[in-house]
Amino acid sequence: MKITKVEAFNLRVPIPKSQQHVSDFGVASAFQTALVKITLENGLSGWGEGRMSAGSIGNHQSICQYIENEIAPVITGMDSRNITLIWDTLYNGTRQHHALKYGHVFPVMSRRGITVSAISAIDIALWDLFGKSTGLPVHQLLGGKRADSFPAYGSGGWTDASHIGEEMSRYRDVGQFKTLKMRVGVQDGSAEISAARVAAARKALGPDIEICCDAHGTFTVSQAKTFCHLVRDLGVGWFEEPVAADDVRGMAEVRASTHIAISAGESASTRFEFRDLIEARAVDIVQPDPAICGGITETRKIAALCEAANLRFAPHLWTGAPAFSAGLHLLSASSAGFTVEFSLGANPLIHDLIEESFTVVNGKIDIPDRPGLGITVREDYVRKYSV
Ligand SMILES: [Mg+2]
């Protein structure tokens, strides 16, 4: 099936003041992302998503321009079912023939960052199309879902020690979550204040809810060690990005110093960076973002690395509906998948962009069974919020 049209949409959906939160990134005043729509010669269309950053905010115009000006001319006319060939062609560029001949990668120099995010968007849309054209959900194409539903963890937790208990209790009640994640790190000013907030959350939630902590990479190694020591008896499920993602050795040092599981991966892209992260023994839980790391094709390979290393796989999904759904399918089909991130900040691009709804019941979320990603994008919504 030939690709006839590739369109990119730079979305910016404002978040009402009453639903905004403040983190170390500032005020989450909008949710922004890049969407891709690929149309085939038979009229069928699929949707994908690529992201500038792992948070809510960021103008995605450059990804859209890259897709429309650089990628679209290359893949128009190609067979949409040859997903690996398209991925390799976009990654290797004009040297793809060398990659085919010699059996190893010849990436375009500096093929990282938004260029891989753009490939991610294309790749997710191709899997959506593959599923729609065969009438099968993406998870079936990946080997099938291992269960009908999987645990989801509620992701939020920005308020101070006197409010965090109420905030986390409210989250627990939204979907009867068994695991909740809260933010710590530089927003608190010290490891001691972060630990006091975790203690307050634990006091409010009681012993039965797992609390995970995410420092957004903002502690130093010694602050991270201090934090792990202070919360050692507070039932922390995992500690996410204790130090900057660029400091893989520092992360490995933190991991070696504590019994608390360390997680990371939302900043990394391609199987190569994840191989290095795993080989450095820096992580227990691997969190690739399908809209950043290279799409479904690349996340599947990263999940296989986790399986081989006996590490756990929990995709980062602070995204819109296409990447969120991609993460659900991937998690369900990987032997290492165990939980999925469910944003409890305002996220209109998960909930309002599509006709279906993702809901968490009794701490679990259903894996979509409709063809492709299993989502129906509301094109009027896309047009309304395209900038
Ligand atoms: Mg995170």
Coordinates of C-alpha atoms and ligand atoms in Angstrom, one line a residue:
M1 CA 0.0 0.0 0.0
K2 CA 1.6 3.2 -1.2
I3 CA 2.0 6.2 1.0
T4 CA 0.4 9.2 -0.8
K5 CA 0.3 11.9 1.9
V6 CA 2.2 12.9 5.0
E7 CA 0.8 15.7 7.2
A8 CA 2.2 17.1 10.4
F9 CA 0.3 19.1 13.0
N10 CA 1.8 21.3 15.7
L11 CA -0.7 21.2 18.5
R12 CA -1.0 23.5 21.5
V13 CA -3.9 23.0 23.8
P14 CA -4.1 25.6 26.6
I15 CA -4.8 24.2 30.1
P16 CA -7.3 26.2 32.2
K17 CA -5.6 28.0 35.2
S18 CA -7.5 25.9 37.7
Q19 CA -5.9 22.7 36.3
Q20 CA -2.3 24.0 35.9
H21 CA 0.4 22.6 38.0
V22 CA 3.9 24.0 38.8
S23 CA 7.0 21.9 38.7
D24 CA 10.7 22.5 38.3
F25 CA 9.9 23.1 34.6
G26 CA 7.6 26.0 35.5
V27 CA 3.9 26.4 35.0
A28 CA 2.2 23.7 32.9
S29 CA 0.0 26.2 31.0
A30 CA -0.5 24.1 27.8
F31 CA 0.0 20.6 26.5
Q32 CA 1.9 20.6 23.2
T33 CA 2.9 17.8 20.8
A34 CA 3.5 17.0 17.1
L35 CA 1.0 14.7 15.4
V36 CA 1.5 13.0 12.1
K37 CA -1.2 11.7 9.7
I38 CA -0.2 9.3 7.0
T39 CA -2.6 8.5 4.2
L40 CA -2.4 5.6 1.8
E41 CA -3.5 5.3 -1.8
N42 CA -6.6 3.4 -0.7
G43 CA -7.6 6.3 1.6
L44 CA -6.8 4.7 4.9
S45 CA -5.0 6.9 7.3
G46 CA -2.9 6.4 10.4
W47 CA -1.8 8.6 13.3
G48 CA 1.6 9.0 15.0
E49 CA 3.2 11.4 17.5
G50 CA 6.7 12.8 18.1
R51 CA 7.8 15.0 21.0
M52 CA 10.3 17.8 21.5
S53 CA 10.6 17.0 25.2
A54 CA 9.3 14.6 27.8
G55 CA 7.2 17.3 29.5
S56 CA 4.0 19.1 28.6
I57 CA 5.4 22.3 27.1
G58 CA 7.4 23.0 24.0
N59 CA 6.7 24.3 20.5
H60 CA 6.8 21.4 18.1
Q61 CA 7.0 23.4 14.9
S62 CA 10.5 22.3 14.1
I63 CA 9.5 18.6 14.2
C64 CA 6.5 19.3 11.9
Q65 CA 8.6 21.2 9.4
Y66 CA 11.2 18.4 9.4
I67 CA 8.5 15.9 8.7
E68 CA 6.9 17.8 6.0
N69 CA 10.0 19.1 4.3
E70 CA 12.5 16.3 4.8
I71 CA 10.7 13.1 5.5
A72 CA 7.5 13.3 3.4
P73 CA 9.4 13.5 0.1
V74 CA 11.4 10.4 1.0
I75 CA 8.6 8.1 2.1
T76 CA 5.8 9.2 -0.2
G77 CA 5.4 6.3 -2.7
M78 CA 6.9 3.8 -0.3
D79 CA 5.0 0.7 0.8
S80 CA 3.7 1.5 4.3
R81 CA 4.0 -2.1 5.4
N82 CA 7.8 -2.0 5.1
I83 CA 8.1 -0.4 8.5
T84 CA 11.7 -1.5 9.2
L85 CA 12.9 -0.4 5.8
I86 CA 11.2 3.0 6.3
W87 CA 12.8 3.4 9.7
D88 CA 16.2 2.4 8.4
T89 CA 15.9 4.7 5.4
L90 CA 15.0 7.7 7.7
Y91 CA 17.8 6.8 10.1
N92 CA 20.5 6.1 7.5
G93 CA 19.5 8.7 5.0
T94 CA 21.5 8.7 1.7
R95 CA 23.7 5.8 3.0
Q96 CA 20.8 3.3 3.4
H97 CA 22.2 1.3 0.5
H98 CA 25.4 0.8 2.6
A99 CA 23.3 -0.3 5.5
L100 CA 21.5 -2.9 3.3
K101 CA 24.8 -4.1 1.8
Y102 CA 26.9 -4.3 5.0
G103 CA 24.3 -5.2 7.6
H104 CA 25.0 -2.4 10.1
V105 CA 23.8 1.1 10.7
F106 CA 25.0 4.2 8.8
P107 CA 23.1 6.9 10.6
V108 CA 23.0 10.4 9.3
M109 CA 25.5 12.2 11.4
S110 CA 23.9 13.7 14.6
R111 CA 20.8 11.6 14.0
R112 CA 19.5 12.3 17.5
G113 CA 17.0 14.6 19.2
I114 CA 14.1 15.9 17.2
T115 CA 15.1 14.0 14.1
V116 CA 14.5 10.7 16.0
S117 CA 11.3 12.2 17.5
A118 CA 10.2 12.8 13.9
I119 CA 11.0 9.2 12.9
S120 CA 9.1 8.1 16.0
A121 CA 5.9 9.9 14.8
I122 CA 6.2 8.3 11.4
D123 CA 6.8 4.9 12.8
I124 CA 3.8 5.0 15.2
A125 CA 1.6 6.0 12.3
L126 CA 2.9 3.2 10.2
W127 CA 2.0 0.6 12.9
D128 CA -1.4 2.2 13.2
L129 CA -1.9 1.8 9.5
F130 CA -0.6 -1.8 9.5
G131 CA -3.1 -2.7 12.2
K132 CA -6.0 -0.9 10.5
S133 CA -5.2 -2.5 7.1
T134 CA -5.1 -6.0 8.7
G135 CA -8.0 -5.4 11.1
L136 CA -5.7 -6.3 14.0
P137 CA -4.7 -4.3 17.1
V138 CA -1.0 -3.4 17.3
H139 CA -0.4 -5.7 20.2
Q140 CA -1.5 -8.6 18.1
L141 CA 1.1 -7.6 15.5
L142 CA 3.7 -7.6 18.2
G143 CA 2.9 -11.1 19.4
G144 CA -0.3 -10.5 21.3
K145 CA -1.2 -8.9 24.7
R146 CA -0.3 -11.0 27.7
A147 CA -3.3 -9.8 29.6
D148 CA -6.4 -7.8 29.0
S149 CA -5.4 -5.1 31.4
F150 CA -2.3 -4.0 33.2
P151 CA -1.5 -1.9 36.3
A152 CA -1.3 1.8 35.7
Y153 CA 0.3 4.2 38.1
G154 CA -1.0 7.6 38.8
S155 CA 1.6 10.3 38.0
G156 CA 1.5 13.7 39.6
G157 CA 2.5 14.9 43.1
W158 CA 3.8 18.4 43.0
T159 CA 2.5 20.1 46.2
D160 CA 4.4 20.8 49.4
A161 CA 4.5 18.7 52.5
S162 CA 1.3 20.2 54.0
H163 CA -0.7 19.5 50.8
I164 CA 0.9 16.4 49.3
G165 CA -1.1 14.0 51.4
E166 CA -4.4 15.4 50.2
E167 CA -3.2 15.6 46.6
M168 CA -2.0 12.0 46.5
S169 CA -5.1 10.7 48.3
R170 CA -7.2 12.4 45.7
Y171 CA -5.2 10.7 42.9
R172 CA -5.6 7.3 44.6
D173 CA -9.4 7.7 44.5
V174 CA -9.5 8.6 40.8
G175 CA -8.7 5.1 39.6
Q176 CA -8.1 3.1 42.8
F177 CA -4.4 3.3 41.9
K178 CA -2.1 0.9 43.8
T179 CA 1.0 2.9 42.8
L180 CA 1.3 6.7 42.7
K181 CA 4.3 8.8 41.6
M182 CA 5.3 12.2 43.0
R183 CA 7.9 14.7 42.1
V184 CA 10.9 15.4 44.2
G185 CA 14.3 17.1 43.6
V186 CA 15.2 20.7 42.9
Q187 CA 11.6 22.0 43.2
D188 CA 12.0 21.3 47.0
G189 CA 15.4 22.9 47.5
S190 CA 16.9 19.9 49.4
A191 CA 16.8 16.2 49.7
E192 CA 15.6 16.6 53.3
I193 CA 12.5 18.6 52.2
S194 CA 11.8 16.0 49.4
A195 CA 12.0 13.2 51.9
A196 CA 9.7 15.1 54.3
R197 CA 7.1 15.4 51.5
V198 CA 7.4 11.6 50.8
A199 CA 6.9 11.0 54.6
A200 CA 3.8 13.2 54.5
A201 CA 2.4 11.3 51.5
R202 CA 3.1 8.0 53.2
K203 CA 1.3 9.2 56.3
A204 CA -1.8 10.1 54.3
L205 CA -1.9 7.1 52.1
G206 CA -1.2 4.4 54.7
P207 CA 1.0 1.4 54.1
D208 CA -0.9 -0.2 51.1
I209 CA -0.1 2.2 48.3
E210 CA 3.3 2.1 46.6
I211 CA 4.9 5.6 46.3
C212 CA 7.4 6.3 43.5
C213 CA 9.5 9.4 43.3
D214 CA 10.7 11.3 40.2
A215 CA 13.5 13.9 40.6
H216 CA 13.5 14.8 36.9
G217 CA 17.2 14.4 36.9
T218 CA 17.8 17.3 39.3
F219 CA 19.7 15.9 42.3
T220 CA 23.5 15.6 42.5
V221 CA 24.8 12.1 43.2
S222 CA 25.3 12.9 46.9
Q223 CA 21.8 14.5 47.2
A224 CA 20.3 11.5 45.5
K225 CA 22.1 9.1 48.0
T226 CA 20.9 11.3 50.9
F227 CA 17.3 11.2 49.6
C228 CA 17.5 7.4 49.2
H229 CA 18.8 7.0 52.8
L230 CA 16.1 9.3 54.2
V231 CA 13.2 7.5 52.5
R232 CA 14.7 4.0 52.9
D233 CA 11.8 2.8 55.2
L234 CA 9.0 4.7 53.4
G235 CA 8.1 2.0 50.8
V236 CA 9.4 3.8 47.7
G237 CA 8.7 1.6 44.7
W238 CA 11.2 3.3 42.5
F239 CA 13.3 6.4 42.3
E240 CA 13.1 7.9 38.8
E241 CA 16.0 9.9 37.2
P242 CA 17.8 10.7 40.4
V243 CA 20.5 12.6 38.5
A244 CA 20.7 14.1 35.0
A245 CA 20.1 11.6 32.3
D246 CA 23.5 12.6 30.8
D247 CA 25.2 11.4 33.9
V248 CA 24.8 7.7 33.4
R249 CA 27.8 6.8 35.6
G250 CA 26.4 9.0 38.4
M251 CA 23.0 7.2 38.1
A252 CA 24.8 3.8 38.3
E253 CA 26.6 5.1 41.5
V254 CA 23.3 6.0 43.0
R255 CA 21.8 2.6 42.1
A256 CA 24.7 0.8 43.6
S257 CA 24.2 2.7 46.9
T258 CA 20.6 1.9 47.6
H259 CA 18.1 -1.0 47.7
I260 CA 15.5 1.3 46.0
A261 CA 15.0 0.5 42.3
I262 CA 16.2 3.2 39.9
S263 CA 14.3 4.0 36.8
A264 CA 15.1 6.2 33.8
G265 CA 14.9 6.4 30.0
E266 CA 12.5 9.2 29.0
S267 CA 15.5 11.3 27.8
A268 CA 17.2 8.5 25.8
S269 CA 16.6 7.6 22.2
T270 CA 17.4 4.6 20.0
R271 CA 18.4 1.1 21.1
F272 CA 22.0 2.2 21.2
E273 CA 21.5 4.7 24.1
F274 CA 19.4 2.2 26.0
R275 CA 22.0 -0.5 25.5
D276 CA 24.6 1.8 27.1
L277 CA 22.2 2.7 30.0
I278 CA 21.6 -1.0 30.7
E279 CA 25.3 -2.0 30.3
A280 CA 26.3 0.7 32.7
R281 CA 24.0 -1.0 35.3
A282 CA 22.4 2.4 35.9
V283 CA 18.7 1.2 36.0
D284 CA 16.3 -1.4 37.3
I285 CA 13.3 -0.1 35.3
V286 CA 13.6 1.2 31.8
Q287 CA 11.3 3.9 30.6
P288 CA 11.5 4.7 26.9
D289 CA 9.0 7.2 25.4
P290 CA 7.7 5.9 22.1
A291 CA 7.3 9.4 20.8
I292 CA 11.0 10.2 21.6
C293 CA 13.1 7.0 21.4
G294 CA 12.2 6.0 17.8
G295 CA 8.6 4.8 17.8
I296 CA 7.1 1.4 18.2
T297 CA 9.8 -0.3 16.1
E298 CA 12.6 1.0 18.3
T299 CA 10.8 0.7 21.6
R300 CA 10.1 -3.0 20.8
K301 CA 13.9 -3.5 20.4
I302 CA 14.5 -1.7 23.7
A303 CA 11.9 -3.9 25.4
A304 CA 13.9 -6.9 24.1
L305 CA 17.1 -5.5 25.6
C306 CA 15.2 -5.3 29.0
E307 CA 14.0 -8.9 28.6
A308 CA 17.6 -10.1 27.9
A309 CA 19.0 -8.1 30.9
N310 CA 16.1 -9.2 33.2
L311 CA 15.1 -5.6 33.7
R312 CA 11.6 -4.2 33.9
F313 CA 10.0 -2.1 31.1
A314 CA 7.6 0.7 31.9
P315 CA 7.1 3.1 29.0
H316 CA 7.1 6.8 29.8
L317 CA 3.8 8.1 28.6
W318 CA 3.4 11.8 29.4
T319 CA 2.2 12.2 25.8
G320 CA -0.9 12.5 23.6
A321 CA -3.2 9.6 22.7
P322 CA -1.2 8.1 19.8
A323 CA 2.0 7.6 21.8
F324 CA 0.0 6.7 25.0
S325 CA -1.8 3.9 23.1
A326 CA 1.5 2.8 21.5
G327 CA 2.9 2.4 25.0
L328 CA -0.1 0.3 26.1
H329 CA 0.3 -2.1 23.1
L330 CA 4.1 -2.4 23.6
L331 CA 3.8 -2.9 27.4
S332 CA 1.2 -5.6 26.9
A333 CA 3.3 -7.5 24.4
S334 CA 6.7 -7.4 26.1
S335 CA 7.7 -10.1 28.7
A336 CA 9.3 -7.3 30.7
G337 CA 6.3 -4.9 30.7
F338 CA 4.6 -4.5 34.1
T339 CA 3.1 -1.0 34.5
V340 CA 2.2 2.1 32.6
E341 CA 2.3 5.8 33.4
F342 CA -1.1 7.5 33.7
S343 CA -0.8 11.3 33.8
L344 CA -2.8 13.0 36.5
G345 CA -1.8 16.4 35.4
A346 CA -4.2 18.1 33.0
N347 CA -3.6 16.2 29.7
P348 CA -6.2 17.1 27.1
L349 CA -4.2 15.4 24.4
I350 CA -4.8 12.0 26.0
H351 CA -8.4 12.5 26.9
D352 CA -10.0 15.0 24.4
L353 CA -8.0 14.4 21.2
I354 CA -9.8 11.0 20.5
E355 CA -13.3 9.7 20.6
E356 CA -12.4 6.8 22.9
S357 CA -11.5 7.2 26.5
F358 CA -8.7 5.7 28.6
T359 CA -9.8 5.0 32.1
V360 CA -8.2 3.3 35.0
V361 CA -10.4 1.0 37.1
N362 CA -9.2 -0.7 40.2
G363 CA -5.6 0.4 39.4
K364 CA -5.7 -1.2 35.9
I365 CA -6.1 0.0 32.3
D366 CA -7.5 -2.0 29.5
I367 CA -5.3 -2.7 26.4
P368 CA -7.1 -1.5 23.3
D369 CA -8.5 -4.2 21.0
R370 CA -9.6 -2.1 18.1
P371 CA -7.5 -2.3 14.9
G372 CA -4.2 -0.4 14.8
L373 CA -3.6 1.8 17.9
G374 CA -7.3 1.6 18.6
I375 CA -7.9 5.3 18.6
T376 CA -10.1 7.6 16.5
V377 CA -8.5 11.0 16.3
R378 CA -11.0 13.9 16.3
E379 CA -9.8 15.9 13.3
D380 CA -11.9 18.9 14.2
Y381 CA -10.0 19.0 17.5
V382 CA -6.6 18.8 15.6
R383 CA -7.6 21.7 13.4
K384 CA -8.8 23.8 16.3
Y385 CA -5.6 23.5 18.2
S386 CA -3.0 23.4 15.4
V387 CA -0.7 26.4 15.5
Ligands
MG1 MG 9.8 11.1 34.7

